[in-house]
Coordinates of C-alpha atoms in Angstrom, one line a residue:
M1 CA -133.7 -32.1 -70.0
K2 CA -134.1 -32.0 -66.2
P3 CA -131.2 -32.5 -63.8
N4 CA -132.5 -35.9 -62.6
E5 CA -132.7 -37.1 -66.2
Y6 CA -129.3 -35.7 -67.1
I7 CA -127.4 -37.4 -64.3
E8 CA -128.8 -40.9 -65.2
H9 CA -126.7 -41.1 -68.3
D10 CA -123.0 -41.9 -68.9
A11 CA -121.2 -40.4 -71.9
T12 CA -122.2 -43.2 -74.2
G13 CA -125.8 -42.9 -73.2
L14 CA -125.9 -39.1 -73.7
A15 CA -124.3 -39.5 -77.1
E16 CA -127.0 -42.0 -78.1
L17 CA -129.7 -39.6 -77.0
I18 CA -128.2 -36.8 -79.0
R19 CA -127.6 -38.9 -82.1
D20 CA -131.2 -40.3 -82.0
K21 CA -132.5 -36.7 -81.6
R22 CA -134.3 -37.6 -78.4
V23 CA -132.6 -34.6 -76.9
S24 CA -130.9 -31.6 -78.4
V25 CA -127.3 -30.6 -77.8
D26 CA -128.4 -27.3 -76.5
E27 CA -130.6 -29.0 -73.9
V28 CA -127.7 -31.2 -72.8
H29 CA -125.2 -28.3 -72.6
E30 CA -127.7 -26.3 -70.6
A31 CA -128.2 -29.2 -68.2
A32 CA -124.4 -29.6 -67.9
R33 CA -123.9 -25.9 -67.1
T34 CA -126.7 -26.0 -64.6
A35 CA -125.2 -29.1 -63.0
V36 CA -121.7 -27.7 -62.7
E37 CA -122.9 -24.5 -61.3
A38 CA -125.0 -26.4 -58.8
V39 CA -122.3 -28.6 -57.3
N40 CA -119.2 -26.4 -57.7
P41 CA -119.9 -24.0 -54.8
T42 CA -119.7 -27.0 -52.5
L43 CA -117.0 -29.0 -54.3
N44 CA -114.7 -26.2 -55.6
A45 CA -113.7 -28.3 -58.6
V46 CA -113.7 -25.7 -61.4
V47 CA -111.0 -23.1 -62.2
D48 CA -112.6 -21.8 -65.4
G49 CA -116.2 -22.2 -66.6
P50 CA -118.7 -23.5 -67.1
W51 CA -118.7 -21.5 -70.3
D52 CA -121.8 -20.2 -72.1
R53 CA -120.6 -22.0 -75.2
A54 CA -118.6 -25.2 -75.4
L55 CA -115.3 -25.3 -77.3
D56 CA -115.6 -26.4 -80.9
Y57 CA -116.0 -30.1 -81.5
N58 CA -116.8 -32.6 -84.3
E59 CA -120.5 -32.9 -84.6
Q60 CA -120.1 -36.3 -86.2
G61 CA -117.8 -37.7 -83.5
L62 CA -118.5 -40.8 -81.4
F63 CA -119.3 -38.6 -78.4
A64 CA -120.7 -35.7 -80.4
G65 CA -122.0 -33.0 -78.1
V66 CA -121.2 -34.8 -74.8
P67 CA -120.2 -32.3 -72.1
F68 CA -116.5 -32.7 -71.0
A69 CA -113.9 -30.9 -69.0
L70 CA -110.1 -30.3 -69.3
K71 CA -107.8 -30.7 -66.4
D72 CA -105.7 -27.6 -65.7
F73 CA -102.5 -29.4 -66.6
A74 CA -100.8 -31.1 -69.6
V75 CA -103.6 -30.9 -72.2
H76 CA -104.4 -27.5 -73.5
A77 CA -106.8 -26.0 -76.0
A78 CA -105.8 -23.0 -78.2
G79 CA -106.8 -19.8 -76.5
V80 CA -107.8 -21.3 -73.2
P81 CA -105.7 -20.3 -70.2
T82 CA -103.8 -23.0 -68.4
R83 CA -102.8 -22.3 -64.8
F84 CA -101.1 -25.6 -63.7
G85 CA -102.7 -25.2 -60.3
S86 CA -100.2 -22.5 -59.4
R87 CA -100.1 -18.8 -58.5
L88 CA -97.0 -18.7 -60.6
A89 CA -99.1 -18.8 -63.8
G90 CA -101.2 -15.7 -62.8
E91 CA -104.1 -15.5 -65.1
G92 CA -102.8 -18.4 -67.1
A93 CA -100.6 -19.4 -70.0
I94 CA -102.4 -19.2 -73.3
F95 CA -101.2 -21.5 -76.1
P96 CA -101.9 -20.7 -79.8
H97 CA -102.5 -24.4 -80.6
D98 CA -104.2 -27.5 -79.3
T99 CA -102.2 -30.5 -77.9
E100 CA -102.6 -33.6 -80.0
L101 CA -104.8 -35.1 -77.4
M102 CA -107.0 -32.0 -77.4
T103 CA -107.4 -32.3 -81.1
R104 CA -108.5 -35.9 -80.6
F105 CA -110.9 -35.0 -77.9
R106 CA -112.5 -32.5 -80.3
A107 CA -112.5 -35.1 -83.1
A108 CA -114.3 -37.5 -80.8
G109 CA -117.1 -34.9 -80.4
L110 CA -116.4 -34.1 -76.7
A111 CA -117.6 -30.6 -75.9
A112 CA -115.4 -29.0 -73.3
V113 CA -117.3 -26.7 -71.0
A114 CA -114.8 -26.1 -68.2
V115 CA -111.3 -26.5 -66.8
T116 CA -110.9 -28.5 -63.6
A117 CA -108.7 -28.0 -60.5
T118 CA -105.4 -29.7 -60.0
P119 CA -102.7 -29.5 -57.3
E120 CA -99.7 -27.3 -58.1
F121 CA -97.9 -28.8 -61.1
A122 CA -99.9 -32.0 -60.4
F123 CA -97.5 -33.2 -57.7
N124 CA -99.8 -34.3 -55.0
G125 CA -102.2 -37.1 -54.2
N126 CA -105.0 -34.6 -53.3
T127 CA -106.2 -31.4 -54.8
E128 CA -105.7 -28.5 -52.4
P129 CA -103.5 -25.9 -54.0
V130 CA -103.0 -22.5 -52.4
A131 CA -104.1 -21.0 -55.7
Q132 CA -107.5 -22.6 -55.7
G133 CA -108.2 -24.0 -52.3
S134 CA -109.4 -27.5 -51.4
T135 CA -111.5 -29.5 -53.9
R136 CA -113.9 -31.5 -51.8
N137 CA -115.1 -35.1 -52.2
P138 CA -118.8 -35.4 -53.1
W139 CA -119.2 -38.5 -50.9
D140 CA -118.0 -36.6 -47.8
T141 CA -117.0 -32.9 -48.1
K142 CA -114.7 -33.2 -45.2
R143 CA -112.6 -35.5 -47.3
S144 CA -110.2 -35.1 -50.2
A145 CA -111.2 -35.7 -53.8
G146 CA -107.8 -37.1 -54.4
G147 CA -105.3 -35.9 -57.0
S148 CA -103.9 -34.8 -59.1
S149 CA -107.0 -35.1 -61.2
G150 CA -109.3 -34.2 -58.3
G151 CA -111.3 -31.5 -59.9
S152 CA -112.3 -33.7 -62.9
A153 CA -113.1 -36.6 -60.5
A154 CA -115.3 -34.6 -58.2
L155 CA -117.4 -33.3 -61.1
V156 CA -117.8 -36.7 -62.7
A157 CA -118.7 -38.4 -59.4
A158 CA -121.2 -35.7 -58.6
R159 CA -122.9 -36.3 -62.0
A160 CA -122.2 -32.8 -63.1
L161 CA -120.3 -34.2 -66.1
P162 CA -120.2 -37.8 -67.5
I163 CA -116.6 -37.7 -68.4
A164 CA -113.5 -35.5 -68.0
H165 CA -109.8 -35.4 -68.8
A166 CA -107.2 -36.7 -66.4
T167 CA -103.4 -37.3 -66.2
D168 CA -101.4 -39.8 -64.3
G169 CA -97.7 -39.5 -63.4
G170 CA -97.8 -41.6 -60.2
G171 CA -101.5 -42.5 -59.8
S172 CA -103.3 -39.2 -60.6
I173 CA -106.0 -40.9 -62.7
R174 CA -106.4 -43.9 -60.4
I175 CA -106.2 -42.2 -57.0
P176 CA -109.1 -39.8 -57.6
A177 CA -111.0 -42.6 -59.3
S178 CA -110.7 -44.6 -56.1
A179 CA -111.6 -41.7 -53.8
N180 CA -114.7 -40.7 -55.9
G181 CA -116.0 -44.1 -57.0
L182 CA -115.1 -43.9 -60.6
V183 CA -113.4 -45.8 -63.4
G184 CA -109.9 -44.6 -64.1
L185 CA -107.5 -46.2 -66.6
K186 CA -103.8 -45.3 -66.9
P187 CA -103.0 -46.5 -70.4
S188 CA -99.7 -48.0 -71.5
R189 CA -96.8 -45.7 -72.2
G190 CA -97.2 -44.5 -75.8
R191 CA -100.9 -45.5 -76.2
V192 CA -102.2 -42.0 -76.0
P193 CA -100.2 -39.1 -77.5
V194 CA -98.7 -36.5 -75.2
G195 CA -97.3 -34.1 -77.9
P196 CA -96.4 -31.8 -79.4
D197 CA -95.1 -29.9 -76.4
S198 CA -93.7 -32.9 -74.7
S199 CA -92.0 -36.1 -75.9
E200 CA -92.3 -38.1 -72.6
P201 CA -93.7 -36.3 -69.5
L202 CA -91.8 -37.1 -66.4
S203 CA -89.2 -39.0 -68.3
G204 CA -91.9 -41.5 -69.4
L205 CA -93.8 -41.8 -66.2
G206 CA -96.7 -39.5 -67.3
A207 CA -99.8 -40.6 -69.2
E208 CA -103.2 -39.0 -70.1
L209 CA -106.7 -40.2 -70.6
G210 CA -109.8 -39.5 -68.5
L211 CA -112.2 -40.4 -65.7
T212 CA -115.6 -42.1 -66.4
R213 CA -118.5 -43.6 -64.5
S214 CA -118.7 -46.8 -66.7
V215 CA -116.3 -49.2 -68.3
R216 CA -117.9 -48.8 -71.7
D217 CA -117.1 -45.0 -71.6
C218 CA -113.5 -45.8 -70.7
A219 CA -113.2 -48.3 -73.6
A220 CA -114.8 -45.9 -76.1
L221 CA -112.6 -43.0 -75.0
L222 CA -109.5 -45.1 -75.4
D223 CA -110.6 -46.2 -78.9
A224 CA -111.2 -42.5 -79.8
V225 CA -107.9 -41.0 -78.7
S226 CA -105.3 -43.8 -78.9
G227 CA -102.7 -44.3 -81.5
P228 CA -99.4 -42.6 -82.3
A229 CA -99.0 -39.1 -83.6
P230 CA -96.3 -38.0 -86.1
G231 CA -93.0 -37.7 -84.4
D232 CA -94.0 -39.6 -81.2
K233 CA -91.1 -41.0 -79.3
Y234 CA -92.9 -44.2 -78.5
V235 CA -95.0 -46.2 -81.0
I236 CA -96.4 -49.4 -79.5
R237 CA -98.3 -52.4 -80.6
D238 CA -101.8 -51.7 -81.8
P239 CA -104.7 -53.5 -79.9
A240 CA -105.9 -56.8 -81.4
R241 CA -109.4 -55.3 -81.7
P242 CA -111.3 -52.1 -80.7
Y243 CA -111.4 -51.7 -76.9
T244 CA -115.2 -51.6 -77.0
D245 CA -115.2 -55.1 -78.5
E246 CA -113.6 -56.3 -75.2
L247 CA -116.7 -55.3 -73.3
N248 CA -118.5 -58.5 -74.1
R249 CA -115.5 -60.8 -74.9
S250 CA -114.6 -63.5 -72.5
P251 CA -110.9 -63.0 -71.6
G252 CA -110.5 -66.7 -71.0
R253 CA -109.1 -68.1 -67.8
L254 CA -106.5 -65.7 -66.6
R255 CA -103.6 -66.0 -64.1
I256 CA -104.2 -63.3 -61.6
A257 CA -101.9 -62.4 -58.7
I258 CA -103.4 -60.7 -55.6
H259 CA -101.6 -58.6 -53.1
T260 CA -103.1 -56.5 -50.3
Q261 CA -100.1 -55.3 -48.4
S262 CA -98.5 -52.0 -49.1
W263 CA -95.1 -52.1 -50.8
S264 CA -94.2 -49.1 -48.7
G265 CA -95.0 -50.9 -45.4
D266 CA -97.8 -48.4 -44.6
P267 CA -100.8 -50.1 -43.0
V268 CA -103.7 -51.0 -45.3
D269 CA -107.2 -50.3 -43.9
I270 CA -109.0 -53.6 -43.1
E271 CA -112.1 -52.6 -45.1
V272 CA -109.9 -51.9 -48.2
A273 CA -108.0 -55.2 -47.9
S274 CA -111.4 -57.1 -47.5
A275 CA -112.8 -55.4 -50.6
V276 CA -109.8 -56.6 -52.6
S277 CA -110.0 -60.1 -51.3
A278 CA -113.8 -60.2 -52.1
V279 CA -113.0 -59.2 -55.7
G280 CA -110.4 -62.0 -55.8
T281 CA -113.1 -64.4 -54.8
V282 CA -115.4 -63.1 -57.5
L283 CA -112.7 -63.5 -60.1
E284 CA -112.1 -67.1 -59.0
G285 CA -115.9 -67.7 -59.5
L286 CA -115.5 -66.4 -63.0
G287 CA -112.9 -69.1 -63.6
H288 CA -109.7 -67.1 -63.2
H289 CA -106.8 -68.6 -61.3
V290 CA -106.1 -66.2 -58.4
T291 CA -102.9 -66.6 -56.4
P292 CA -101.3 -64.5 -53.6
D293 CA -98.1 -63.0 -55.0
T294 CA -96.2 -59.8 -55.6
P295 CA -93.3 -58.4 -57.5
A296 CA -90.3 -58.0 -55.1
F297 CA -88.5 -54.6 -55.3
D298 CA -86.7 -52.2 -53.0
W299 CA -89.4 -49.6 -52.1
D300 CA -87.0 -47.0 -50.6
Q301 CA -84.7 -47.2 -53.6
F302 CA -87.8 -46.8 -55.9
V303 CA -88.9 -43.7 -54.1
E304 CA -85.5 -42.2 -54.0
A305 CA -85.3 -42.7 -57.8
N306 CA -88.6 -41.0 -58.3
L307 CA -87.4 -37.9 -56.5
P308 CA -84.9 -36.6 -59.1
V309 CA -87.3 -37.5 -62.0
W310 CA -90.1 -35.5 -60.5
S311 CA -87.9 -32.7 -59.3
V312 CA -86.2 -32.2 -62.6
S313 CA -89.6 -32.1 -64.3
L314 CA -90.8 -29.6 -61.7
A315 CA -87.8 -27.4 -62.2
E316 CA -88.3 -27.4 -65.9
G317 CA -92.0 -26.5 -65.6
V318 CA -91.4 -23.8 -63.0
D319 CA -88.6 -22.2 -64.9
A320 CA -90.4 -22.2 -68.2
L321 CA -93.5 -20.6 -66.6
A322 CA -91.4 -18.1 -64.6
G323 CA -89.6 -17.1 -67.8
A324 CA -92.7 -16.7 -69.8
F325 CA -94.3 -14.4 -67.2
G326 CA -91.0 -12.6 -66.2
V327 CA -91.3 -13.5 -62.5
T328 CA -89.0 -15.0 -60.0
P329 CA -90.1 -18.3 -58.3
G330 CA -90.4 -17.9 -54.6
P331 CA -92.7 -18.5 -51.6
E332 CA -95.1 -15.8 -52.7
N333 CA -96.0 -17.7 -55.9
L334 CA -95.0 -21.3 -55.2
E335 CA -96.0 -23.8 -52.5
A336 CA -93.2 -24.8 -50.1
T337 CA -92.7 -28.4 -51.4
T338 CA -92.9 -27.3 -55.1
L339 CA -90.2 -24.7 -54.4
A340 CA -88.0 -27.1 -52.5
C341 CA -88.3 -29.8 -55.1
A342 CA -87.7 -27.4 -58.0
E343 CA -84.6 -26.1 -56.3
Y344 CA -83.4 -29.7 -55.7
G345 CA -84.2 -30.5 -59.4
R346 CA -81.9 -27.7 -60.6
R347 CA -79.1 -29.3 -58.7
V348 CA -79.6 -32.8 -60.1
T349 CA -76.8 -33.7 -62.5
A350 CA -77.2 -35.7 -65.7
I351 CA -75.4 -38.6 -64.1
Q352 CA -77.8 -38.6 -61.1
L353 CA -80.8 -38.5 -63.4
A354 CA -79.4 -41.3 -65.5
G355 CA -78.9 -43.3 -62.3
A356 CA -82.4 -42.8 -61.1
L357 CA -83.8 -43.8 -64.5
N358 CA -81.6 -46.9 -64.3
V359 CA -83.2 -47.9 -61.0
L360 CA -86.7 -47.5 -62.5
N361 CA -85.6 -49.6 -65.5
Q362 CA -84.5 -52.4 -63.1
V363 CA -87.8 -52.2 -61.3
S364 CA -89.6 -52.3 -64.6
R365 CA -87.6 -55.4 -65.6
T366 CA -88.5 -57.1 -62.3
V367 CA -92.2 -56.4 -62.8
G368 CA -92.0 -57.5 -66.5
T369 CA -90.5 -60.8 -65.4
F370 CA -93.3 -61.1 -62.8
F371 CA -95.9 -60.7 -65.5
T372 CA -94.4 -63.7 -67.5
N373 CA -96.1 -65.8 -64.8
Y374 CA -99.3 -63.8 -64.5
D375 CA -101.7 -62.0 -66.7
L376 CA -102.9 -59.4 -64.2
L377 CA -102.1 -58.2 -60.7
L378 CA -105.0 -57.3 -58.3
T379 CA -104.3 -54.8 -55.5
P380 CA -106.0 -51.9 -53.6
T381 CA -105.8 -48.6 -55.5
L382 CA -105.3 -46.7 -52.2
G383 CA -104.5 -48.2 -48.8
E384 CA -107.3 -46.3 -47.1
P385 CA -110.6 -44.7 -47.9
P386 CA -110.6 -41.0 -49.1
Q387 CA -108.4 -38.9 -46.7
L388 CA -109.5 -36.1 -44.6
L389 CA -108.7 -32.7 -46.1
G390 CA -105.2 -31.4 -45.2
K391 CA -103.5 -34.8 -44.8
L392 CA -101.1 -34.0 -47.7
D393 CA -100.1 -30.4 -47.2
S394 CA -97.9 -29.4 -50.1
N395 CA -97.3 -26.1 -48.5
D396 CA -95.5 -27.6 -45.4
A397 CA -92.1 -25.8 -45.3
S398 CA -90.8 -28.3 -42.8
L399 CA -90.6 -31.1 -45.3
S400 CA -87.5 -31.7 -47.4
P401 CA -87.9 -32.9 -51.0
I402 CA -87.3 -36.5 -50.0
E403 CA -89.5 -36.3 -47.0
W404 CA -92.4 -34.9 -49.1
T405 CA -91.9 -37.6 -51.7
R406 CA -91.8 -40.4 -49.2
K407 CA -95.0 -39.1 -47.5
L408 CA -96.8 -38.7 -50.8
F409 CA -95.7 -42.1 -52.2
G410 CA -96.5 -43.8 -48.9
I411 CA -100.1 -42.8 -49.0
C412 CA -100.5 -43.8 -52.6
S413 CA -98.1 -46.7 -52.7
F414 CA -100.0 -49.0 -55.0
T415 CA -100.1 -46.8 -58.0
P416 CA -96.7 -45.4 -59.0
L417 CA -95.1 -48.7 -59.8
F418 CA -97.1 -48.9 -63.0
N419 CA -95.9 -45.5 -64.1
A420 CA -92.4 -46.8 -63.9
T421 CA -93.2 -50.0 -65.8
G422 CA -95.3 -48.1 -68.4
G423 CA -97.9 -50.8 -68.3
P424 CA -101.6 -50.1 -68.0
A425 CA -103.6 -50.2 -64.7
I426 CA -107.2 -49.5 -63.9
S427 CA -109.1 -48.5 -60.7
L428 CA -112.6 -49.8 -60.4
P429 CA -115.2 -48.7 -57.7
L430 CA -115.8 -52.3 -56.5
G431 CA -116.1 -51.7 -52.8
S432 CA -117.4 -49.3 -50.1
T433 CA -116.8 -48.8 -46.4
R434 CA -119.5 -49.4 -43.8
S435 CA -120.1 -45.6 -43.9
G436 CA -120.6 -45.6 -47.7
L437 CA -117.2 -44.2 -48.8
P438 CA -115.9 -45.7 -52.1
I439 CA -113.1 -48.2 -52.2
G440 CA -111.1 -48.5 -55.5
V441 CA -109.6 -51.8 -56.5
Q442 CA -106.7 -51.8 -59.0
L443 CA -105.9 -54.2 -61.8
A444 CA -102.6 -53.9 -63.5
A445 CA -101.3 -55.7 -66.6
P446 CA -98.2 -56.0 -68.8
M447 CA -97.5 -53.4 -71.5
C448 CA -100.2 -53.1 -74.2
E449 CA -102.7 -55.3 -72.4
E450 CA -105.4 -52.7 -71.9
G451 CA -107.8 -55.1 -73.7
S452 CA -107.4 -57.7 -70.9
L453 CA -108.1 -55.0 -68.2
I454 CA -111.2 -53.8 -70.0
A455 CA -112.5 -57.3 -70.6
V456 CA -112.1 -58.3 -66.9
A457 CA -113.4 -54.8 -65.7
S458 CA -116.5 -55.4 -67.8
Q459 CA -117.0 -58.8 -66.2
L460 CA -116.7 -57.3 -62.7
E461 CA -119.0 -54.3 -63.6
K462 CA -121.8 -56.8 -64.5
L463 CA -121.4 -58.8 -61.3
L464 CA -120.6 -56.0 -58.9
P465 CA -122.4 -53.0 -60.4
W466 CA -121.9 -49.5 -59.1
A467 CA -124.0 -47.2 -61.3
H468 CA -126.7 -47.1 -58.6
R469 CA -124.3 -45.6 -56.0
I470 CA -124.6 -41.8 -56.0
P471 CA -122.7 -39.5 -53.7
E472 CA -124.3 -37.1 -51.2
V473 CA -123.4 -34.1 -53.3
N474 CA -124.9 -34.7 -56.8
A475 CA -126.3 -32.6 -59.5
G476 CA -129.7 -34.2 -59.3
E477 CA -130.2 -32.9 -55.7
C478 CA -128.5 -29.5 -55.8

């Protein structure tokens, strides 16, 4: 299988080729290794791999033999080092067991061949950790691949892999999806299991799934890994039908709110706002009722509530890793904002954390009420095209914890709301700048309504296709 043949197929397409014996697994894996090795010197997206042999997988699974990568955070495979994007982890923490999601990835047939870069403890909207260096955007290597799932996104966008794992605590699936021209769905809280090592990452803000190039891959991946695991804290309503059935189902005439102004007050690039408005026009043409509207909430209060939640989680992770390796957290092994936020997190009282969670609960109630009048909310994913490298410097010692959090949330202000609500949200690559950079458009829905998102995303993919758009750095050219 030649590189220019390999890059033409999404995960579903590769699985069909393998299943029909039109290409062998060995050929596909060799093409994947060659592709990753070709683009990684430019992109700096890989922290481990590509391995000579993929991790074990179910040869009868839906994606049997399809090359895949694991983000260096949250998910872990037995015996594979996890570094959390941090110097604190040294050569990496090795767990003796798979997470539940890793077990499901294997059962789906996904063949992990590498581990991808993440910012330190995944607390950044780009991927430029001191431990790894900057992961570069394949559309423009002077720009960020986004974060915190930037390594996964860069490889999928560059066609080195068709699909990769990603996590989302404030937008970390959707931000890099937008920056790299991909499909990125944050599922509903409780849809995809996060155990057994965690009951609710980030006090319920965190979710996991993946990054794909097509809506059909996103739907199939969600079908493959969703559903509760024994002992899960959250068990939510099952979907009405498989998510892949939504791909060709008419969602009916939906009530869609559209909002193009940042809740943080930061300016929104005119090309981004225009792209969202154009999608709104397309949705009206499909028969949906599109109305300008937005949930009303106090942005400053929302950000201030996120700070203790994130900081307590950082403190917990830092202290657990430091204890496991017998080291003392400090500037020599942690970035400045991570260290400052972890120190702040250790000082947060139970009453303060409860107060922060109460604020997020009230915001969630407000948004829930908003969705009694609308089925979906259409916004930008990011307020600007992919940033230049260095714009979000997590090693800036001049920033206090709240200053860092405000800066970070201001740049990615459209995404973290739906981590607080727990509802699903998807970024779709429906626009591009005059210079060819991708623009992501976000659709958000009430809890458990992933099906509506996938149905509408499929409609948009047919009318505004993006598969033909390939970045400058791609595995077919390297």
